Amino acid sequence: MDEPALIAAAQAGDLNAFNQLITDYQSPVYNLAYRIMGDGDSASDAVQEAFISAYKNLQHYRGGSFKAWLMRIVTNACYDELRRRKRRPAASLEALTVVEQGPDAETEASLVSHAESPEAFTERRELARQLQTCLDGLPEDMRSVVVMSDVMGMEYAEIAASTGAALGTVKSRLSRARARMRACLRQSDNWELLPAAFRLEEETAP
Amino acid sequence: MISSYDFDQLSAYLDDQLVPAEKASLEARLAAEPELRATLRELRLTVRVLRALPPVALPRSFVLTPAQVAARTGAARPGRPARRSLAPALRLATAFSAVALALVIFTDLRDGVLTASPAAQVETVLVTTSAAEAPADAGPAPSDTPTSDEGVEILEFAASEAATTPPAGDGTAGGDAAVTDPAVAADAQATPAGSALLAPEPSITATPSAERDGATPVPEADTGTKNAGPTVTGTPLTVAQVAATPAATPDDNDRSADTAGGAPPVAPTPAPGPANLRVIELGLALLTVLLGLAAWLTRR
């Protein structure tokens, strides 16, 4: 069954069809939530909430990119959770502690490469932690845009559809987010320690 | 110095989003401006590092179960979603309650009741119960109790003057009672014991006490002097005006005044409004606080 047929079936109440859509999109949806929230537990909560909300509101889906529609729902779920954290500083501190302790287990697992030396693995893990710290320091709207664009490789138009913002706004937010990320990375000790591969590629780039 | 416009241009250039004219212009500047070139290099490095972030493995499957869907779409699901849906209604109810309270207070102020004696209005509610419960033979009150607020005294004097005007003043105990008793009574009202004003002037204050307790006022009127009757009954009127509930006590006072030898026609009739407004205000204030507390607790 193709995607439009699955969507139509799900709109008619077929939970199995909707679960097939979830299977197709849960990885990018979870990755987006993880990068916005900064920790796995909060991301899982937001994704679960988003999928339930999406199923409940399927009748409001009016066509277009289903992925972008899902991304928008999970982005809003993340924003809701982040606002709740602001109102409850204790929960926010708890989440920060988790981040400070290092990447989650699943992140570490995803970073493990059998061809990688222990030093290179440590370096990459430290870089991932630093990047997430810099992402966490961005305003919500910039964070979601830069994650969609530079971490997940989504196109501008798809980002615009996923965030509900105009194309020009997406470009502007992305530009400011990149500038902030650059400044954040420059302030860190890792700027000089960025993997040599990045620098070599950079020097030879046109 | 790199401007935000330059960052926009560099960012779009990295994504190949510039139109040919913009691209050519920017490349010319890049060739001439080392700082702009360095910034582009760092921005490109930043984007590369971000794109090199590996995807995060799923911790579990997020496939929905029928129970999850039923629980969410069901109306009677307890817990966070239900509480969240309740929160806006509670906030709205709190706002309405607060507005209603403000309106009642405004009405109250407009009628000039609060401005005349704000504390007396509050005491009205308190005294209503204490006066009704206090026995006639309550122990003597300390005569040095602090004087009550001026508002009470003003009301008392106004009422007592009206009550004592029609009968011919005899200049004896009756006249004294008419002037001094209201203040004494007001003092006593301010004390917790309520009706403990008997000590200073027992011969006069016995009458109002008996009347307030529902005792038949006729014997008092019979045993009292003709002149003292109106003045004595004028005094309990003023006490009752503050202390009594509007429904029952005014009739008692009128009856006692009639039986005590002709009530003055201009005797003040207690207005039922203020006491009712006090109750409404207190109730609304309590309701507003409770609703606000509930809204705060369910704000998640």
XYZ file of C-alpha atoms in Angstrom:
506
model
C 0.000 0.000 0.000
C 1.449 3.393 -0.910
C 1.498 6.414 1.363
C -1.703 8.138 0.166
C -3.615 4.880 0.532
C -2.183 4.362 4.015
C -3.165 7.889 4.984
C -6.680 7.425 3.633
C -7.042 4.151 5.503
C -5.729 5.701 8.680
C -8.152 8.589 8.296
C -10.910 5.996 8.068
C -9.783 4.637 11.441
C -7.361 1.906 10.410
C -4.762 1.949 13.178
C -2.609 -0.619 11.403
C -2.300 1.669 8.410
C -1.296 4.537 10.669
C 1.248 2.333 12.410
C 2.764 1.577 9.028
C 3.202 5.314 8.532
C 4.746 5.543 11.984
C 7.201 2.816 11.072
C 8.196 4.761 7.989
C 8.710 8.089 9.754
C 9.524 7.400 13.374
C 13.272 7.594 12.857
C 13.431 11.140 11.414
C 10.685 12.244 13.781
C 12.597 10.915 16.778
C 15.881 12.409 15.554
C 14.298 15.814 15.215
C 12.796 15.547 18.690
C 16.089 14.343 20.132
C 18.036 17.285 18.720
C 15.420 19.802 19.833
C 14.991 18.359 23.315
C 18.591 17.370 23.938
C 17.860 14.083 25.692
C 16.331 10.756 24.800
C 13.635 10.513 27.450
C 12.109 13.887 26.652
C 12.343 13.124 22.944
C 10.527 9.812 23.419
C 7.748 11.509 25.353
C 7.374 14.197 22.708
C 7.329 11.669 19.859
C 4.759 9.449 21.538
C 2.603 12.478 22.241
C 3.038 13.688 18.679
C 2.003 10.374 17.084
C -1.069 10.093 19.274
C -1.950 13.684 18.452
C -1.364 13.048 14.747
C -3.688 10.045 14.753
C -6.310 12.010 16.620
C -6.068 14.903 14.150
C -5.648 12.947 10.937
C -8.847 14.392 9.539
C -7.132 17.805 9.549
C -4.403 16.599 7.205
C -5.167 18.231 3.862
C -2.524 16.699 1.629
C 1.011 17.821 0.908
C 4.086 16.336 2.521
C 2.958 13.928 5.214
C 6.471 13.946 6.652
C 6.377 17.737 6.973
C 2.957 17.479 8.643
C 4.351 14.998 11.166
C 7.461 17.095 11.710
C 5.330 20.091 12.494
C 3.340 18.157 15.072
C 6.418 16.792 16.796
C 8.082 20.208 16.724
C 5.085 21.696 18.481
C 5.088 18.837 20.982
C 8.736 19.599 21.719
C 8.013 23.303 22.139
C 5.211 22.472 24.567
C 7.525 20.288 26.597
C 10.274 22.920 26.603
C 7.819 25.544 27.839
C 6.712 23.195 30.571
C 10.336 22.843 31.576
C 10.693 26.588 31.825
C 7.734 26.681 34.174
C 9.213 23.822 36.179
C 12.897 24.575 36.741
C 13.426 21.314 38.650
C 12.606 19.231 35.576
C 14.842 21.457 33.485
C 17.759 20.971 35.864
C 17.256 17.245 35.742
C 17.423 17.266 31.964
C 20.527 19.444 32.016
C 22.209 16.994 34.341
C 21.547 14.213 31.888
C 23.097 16.229 29.086
C 26.080 17.169 31.178
C 26.769 13.544 31.940
C 27.276 12.888 28.276
C 25.315 11.591 25.326
C 22.608 9.048 25.927
C 23.286 5.386 25.499
C 21.603 5.301 22.129
C 23.740 8.190 20.944
C 26.875 6.461 22.031
C 25.752 3.300 20.337
C 25.065 5.188 17.146
C 28.491 6.758 17.255
C 30.350 3.496 17.600
C 32.118 2.535 14.447
C 33.978 -0.699 14.199
C 36.563 0.881 11.935
C 37.173 3.723 14.380
C 40.001 3.898 16.879
C 39.130 4.545 20.536
C 40.677 8.006 20.283
C 38.648 8.894 17.222
C 35.500 7.586 18.899
C 36.148 9.680 21.993
C 36.785 12.704 19.825
C 33.571 12.264 17.890
C 31.562 11.710 21.052
C 32.975 14.866 22.575
C 32.167 16.765 19.398
C 28.612 15.447 19.411
C 28.202 16.549 23.020
C 29.541 19.980 22.204
C 27.263 20.348 19.213
C 24.224 19.378 21.251
C 25.203 21.886 23.927
C 25.416 24.600 21.271
C 22.076 23.518 19.802
C 20.479 23.654 23.226
C 21.629 27.256 23.526
C 19.729 28.342 20.427
C 16.240 29.828 20.534
C 13.604 27.199 19.764
C 12.700 28.458 16.304
C 16.349 28.618 15.200
C 17.115 25.246 16.712
C 14.387 23.404 14.855
C 15.351 25.018 11.547
C 19.060 24.302 11.805
C 18.403 20.717 12.895
C 16.058 20.127 9.979
C 18.446 21.713 7.511
C 21.937 20.810 8.624
C 21.454 17.709 10.763
C 18.642 16.067 8.821
C 19.321 17.525 5.384
C 15.789 18.740 4.679
C 15.116 21.239 1.891
C 14.031 24.826 2.587
C 10.520 24.248 1.252
C 10.063 21.189 3.421
C 11.357 23.078 6.436
C 8.934 25.890 5.696
C 6.081 23.382 5.540
C 7.264 21.693 8.740
C 7.544 24.888 10.732
C 4.689 26.859 9.219
C 7.091 29.707 8.487
C 7.607 31.515 5.204
C 10.568 30.571 3.047
C 12.314 33.858 3.735
C 11.853 33.364 7.453
C 13.385 29.912 7.211
C 16.428 31.309 5.402
C 16.827 34.079 7.932
C 16.477 31.750 10.923
C 18.910 29.295 9.409
C 21.453 32.021 8.766
C 21.248 33.313 12.311
C 21.328 29.795 13.730
C 24.462 28.956 11.775
C 26.134 32.175 12.875
C 25.341 31.341 16.500
C 26.518 27.771 16.132
C 29.770 29.008 14.656
C 30.249 31.438 17.526
C 29.432 28.736 20.078
C 31.861 26.260 18.544
C 34.586 28.902 18.326
C 34.254 29.531 22.053
C 34.668 25.869 22.856
C 37.925 24.023 23.148
C 36.800 21.763 20.352
C 37.138 24.359 17.659
C 40.842 23.679 17.406
C 40.278 19.995 17.911
C 37.742 19.492 15.176
C 38.461 16.300 13.354
C 41.212 16.706 10.870
C 39.003 15.315 8.157
C 36.691 18.313 8.414
C 39.571 20.737 8.167
C 41.198 18.946 5.250
C 37.922 18.853 3.393
C 37.414 22.474 4.213
C 40.781 23.617 2.950
C 40.289 21.842 -0.363
C 36.686 23.005 -0.828
C 36.073 25.583 -3.534
C 32.879 43.408 10.535
C 30.449 40.847 9.191
C 26.871 42.106 9.132
C 23.754 40.004 9.514
C 23.085 40.607 5.822
C 26.491 39.137 5.041
C 25.654 36.098 7.154
C 22.373 35.707 5.265
C 24.222 35.880 1.973
C 26.934 33.464 3.067
C 24.386 31.007 4.452
C 22.344 31.097 1.251
C 25.544 30.781 -0.770
C 26.426 27.610 1.109
C 23.061 26.136 0.148
C 23.304 27.464 -3.393
C 20.213 29.568 -2.868
C 21.484 32.853 -4.314
C 20.327 34.087 -7.683
C 23.183 34.378 -10.228
C 23.576 38.135 -9.769
C 23.793 37.834 -5.963
C 26.173 34.934 -6.285
C 28.507 36.808 -8.621
C 28.451 39.863 -6.359
C 29.237 37.808 -3.274
C 32.042 35.908 -4.972
C 33.617 39.189 -6.023
C 33.509 40.360 -2.442
C 34.904 37.057 -1.217
C 37.880 37.457 -3.512
C 38.528 40.939 -2.138
C 37.670 40.522 1.564
C 39.707 38.036 3.594
C 37.469 38.412 6.663
C 34.399 37.503 4.643
C 36.291 34.573 3.201
C 37.326 33.363 6.646
C 33.773 33.642 7.886
C 32.499 31.611 4.960
C 35.104 28.967 5.736
C 34.029 28.743 9.363
C 30.371 28.667 8.478
C 31.003 25.862 6.028
C 32.935 23.962 8.680
C 30.065 24.437 11.128
C 27.553 23.068 8.645
C 29.802 20.104 7.839
C 30.190 19.248 11.487
C 26.445 19.392 11.984
C 25.774 17.258 8.958
C 28.292 14.723 10.241
C 26.213 14.169 13.368
C 25.107 10.555 13.094
C 21.424 9.732 13.313
C 20.265 8.677 16.743
C 19.061 5.114 17.059
C 15.443 4.654 18.081
C 15.142 3.650 21.725
C 11.949 1.704 20.936
C 9.133 1.486 18.471
C 6.508 4.220 18.700
C 3.790 2.152 17.064
C 0.491 2.890 18.761
C -1.631 0.297 20.505
C -5.436 0.403 20.427
C -5.377 1.041 24.167
C -3.232 4.148 23.736
C -5.520 5.526 21.082
C -8.671 4.673 23.017
C -7.282 6.193 26.176
C -6.400 9.381 24.375
C -9.588 9.789 22.434
C -11.761 8.664 25.350
C -13.448 11.414 27.249
C -12.933 10.148 30.750
C -9.219 9.578 30.760
C -7.703 10.667 34.034
C -4.310 12.242 34.371
C -2.431 14.951 32.591
C -4.467 15.461 29.417
C -7.704 15.707 31.378
C -6.130 18.125 33.800
C -4.743 20.178 30.979
C -8.134 20.401 29.346
C -9.574 21.523 32.668
C -7.028 24.263 33.194
C -8.382 26.776 30.653
C -11.893 26.388 32.017
C -10.620 26.999 35.533
C -8.706 30.070 34.418
C -11.815 31.396 32.742
C -13.919 30.707 35.811
C -11.348 32.473 37.974
C -11.467 35.493 35.717
C -15.267 35.609 35.796
C -15.311 35.252 39.535
C -12.788 38.054 39.924
C -14.786 40.312 37.636
C -17.969 39.536 39.541
C -16.215 40.327 42.800
C -14.970 43.608 41.387
C -18.476 44.501 40.230
C -19.988 43.777 43.619
C -17.329 45.817 45.366
C -17.835 48.612 42.883
C -21.562 48.576 43.527
C -20.883 48.586 47.210
C -18.538 51.554 46.958
C -20.901 53.414 44.701
C -23.617 53.125 47.286
C -21.260 54.743 49.717
C -21.494 52.034 52.293
C -17.890 51.054 52.314
C -16.694 54.595 52.259
C -18.778 55.369 55.313
C -17.579 52.556 57.499
C -15.572 49.872 55.841
C -14.634 48.091 59.014
C -18.156 48.231 60.343
C -19.351 46.391 57.302
C -16.913 43.634 57.925
C -17.877 43.551 61.566
C -21.482 43.234 60.613
C -21.021 39.660 59.602
C -18.971 38.827 62.641
C -21.237 40.585 65.057
C -24.342 39.052 63.609
C -23.414 35.699 64.943
C -21.889 36.858 68.181
C -24.809 39.071 69.057
C -27.261 36.340 68.350
C -25.402 33.841 70.448
C -24.370 36.027 73.320
C -26.509 35.504 76.413
C -28.165 38.408 78.077
C -26.364 37.698 81.307
C -22.948 37.672 79.787
C -20.205 38.541 82.153
C -19.123 42.117 82.451
C -16.834 43.221 79.744
C -13.643 44.991 80.489
C -14.440 48.630 80.361
C -11.094 49.461 78.860
C -11.671 47.652 75.637
C -10.292 49.584 72.738
C -12.765 51.853 71.101
C -14.073 50.592 67.857
C -13.477 52.336 64.592
C -15.045 55.648 63.902
C -17.310 54.252 61.258
C -19.267 52.287 63.773
C -19.572 55.242 66.044
C -20.768 57.474 63.282
C -23.534 55.081 62.415
C -24.454 54.632 66.037
C -24.699 58.298 66.715
C -26.660 58.995 63.618
C -29.151 56.336 64.503
C -29.396 57.272 68.136
C -29.977 60.893 67.340
C -32.771 59.985 65.045
C -34.248 57.757 67.683
C -34.066 60.279 70.463
C -35.296 63.290 68.605
C -39.068 62.818 68.648
C -39.686 62.158 72.356
C -39.225 65.014 74.700
C -35.824 64.695 76.211
C -36.005 64.462 79.932
C -32.371 65.184 80.545
C -32.089 62.265 82.904
C -30.706 58.817 82.475
C -32.599 58.431 79.258
C -30.876 61.325 77.658
C -27.508 60.124 78.798
C -28.153 56.706 77.530
C -29.114 58.006 74.163
C -25.796 59.737 73.802
C -23.397 57.478 75.533
C -24.782 54.063 74.922
C -24.193 53.872 71.232
C -20.527 54.461 71.722
C -20.369 51.982 74.555
C -22.301 49.501 72.533
C -20.020 50.021 69.619
C -17.064 49.393 71.878
C -18.618 46.237 73.078
C -19.324 45.082 69.581
C -15.668 45.330 68.822
C -14.884 42.857 71.587
C -15.247 39.168 70.966
C -17.880 38.891 73.665
C -20.238 40.996 71.629
C -22.914 41.833 74.163
C -20.651 42.471 77.091
C -21.573 46.097 77.353
C -23.622 45.625 80.467
C -21.016 46.449 83.015
C -20.704 50.178 82.583
C -24.409 50.972 82.583
C -26.423 47.941 83.497
C -29.732 49.691 84.052
C -29.955 50.817 80.485
C -28.185 48.172 78.528
C -30.228 45.395 80.035
C -33.024 46.290 77.722
C -31.185 45.977 74.438
C -29.655 42.737 75.567
C -32.984 41.248 76.357
C -34.394 42.417 73.115
C -31.570 41.046 71.102
C -31.989 37.681 72.701
C -35.564 37.540 71.760
C -36.920 38.161 75.261
C -40.222 39.928 75.362
C -39.582 43.590 75.551
C -42.904 44.413 77.153
C -41.837 44.015 80.764
C -38.890 46.207 80.133
C -41.088 48.847 78.695
C -43.438 48.559 81.624
C -40.790 48.784 84.269
C -38.818 51.435 82.571
C -39.659 55.069 82.828
C -41.816 56.556 80.175
C -39.045 58.792 78.980
C -36.415 56.188 79.106
C -38.408 53.902 76.895
C -37.824 55.555 73.593
C -34.240 56.340 74.303
C -33.469 52.844 75.414
C -35.191 51.355 72.449
C -33.395 53.831 70.304
C -30.125 52.429 71.507
C -30.788 48.801 70.634
C -31.924 49.933 67.254
C -28.500 51.245 66.558
C -26.856 48.165 67.918
C -29.170 45.955 65.984
C -28.590 47.915 62.852
C -25.020 46.836 62.871
C -25.372 43.539 64.613
C -28.636 41.999 63.614
C -29.444 40.065 60.529
C -31.689 42.022 58.243
C -34.423 39.446 58.141
C -35.337 38.930 61.745
C -33.998 41.605 63.975
C -35.475 44.719 62.445
C -38.929 43.426 63.172
C -37.966 42.670 66.711
C -36.622 46.139 67.148
C -39.676 47.743 65.721
C -41.883 45.664 67.916
C -39.875 46.489 70.990
C -39.933 50.131 70.110
C -43.685 50.065 69.711
C -44.276 48.337 72.970
C -41.847 50.563 74.793
C -44.018 53.557 74.512
C -44.192 54.681 70.952
C -41.347 54.351 68.609
C -40.195 57.484 66.948
C -41.451 57.618 63.400
C -38.026 58.515 62.094
C -36.353 55.582 63.732
C -33.780 54.246 61.278
C -34.680 51.040 59.588
C -31.734 48.777 59.063
C -30.847 48.397 55.412
C -30.466 44.751 54.459
C -28.147 45.509 51.508
C -24.760 45.907 53.155
C -24.865 42.649 55.083
C -25.920 40.731 52.010
C -23.220 42.397 49.965
C -20.647 41.468 52.573
C -21.656 37.842 52.338
C -21.576 37.951 48.546
C -18.186 39.655 48.539
C -16.719 37.188 50.980
C -18.158 34.287 49.031
C -16.863 35.593 45.726
C -13.451 36.312 47.174
C -13.253 32.790 48.554
C -14.456 31.361 45.249
C -11.906 33.399 43.305
C -9.064 32.242 45.518
C -10.127 28.600 45.299
C -10.571 28.726 41.525
C -7.247 30.481 41.102
C -5.566 27.849 43.233
C -7.164 25.061 41.226
C -6.164 26.717 37.942
C -2.610 27.065 39.205
C -2.475 23.426 40.247
C -3.729 22.243 36.845
C -1.659 24.624 34.772
C 0.469 21.842 33.292
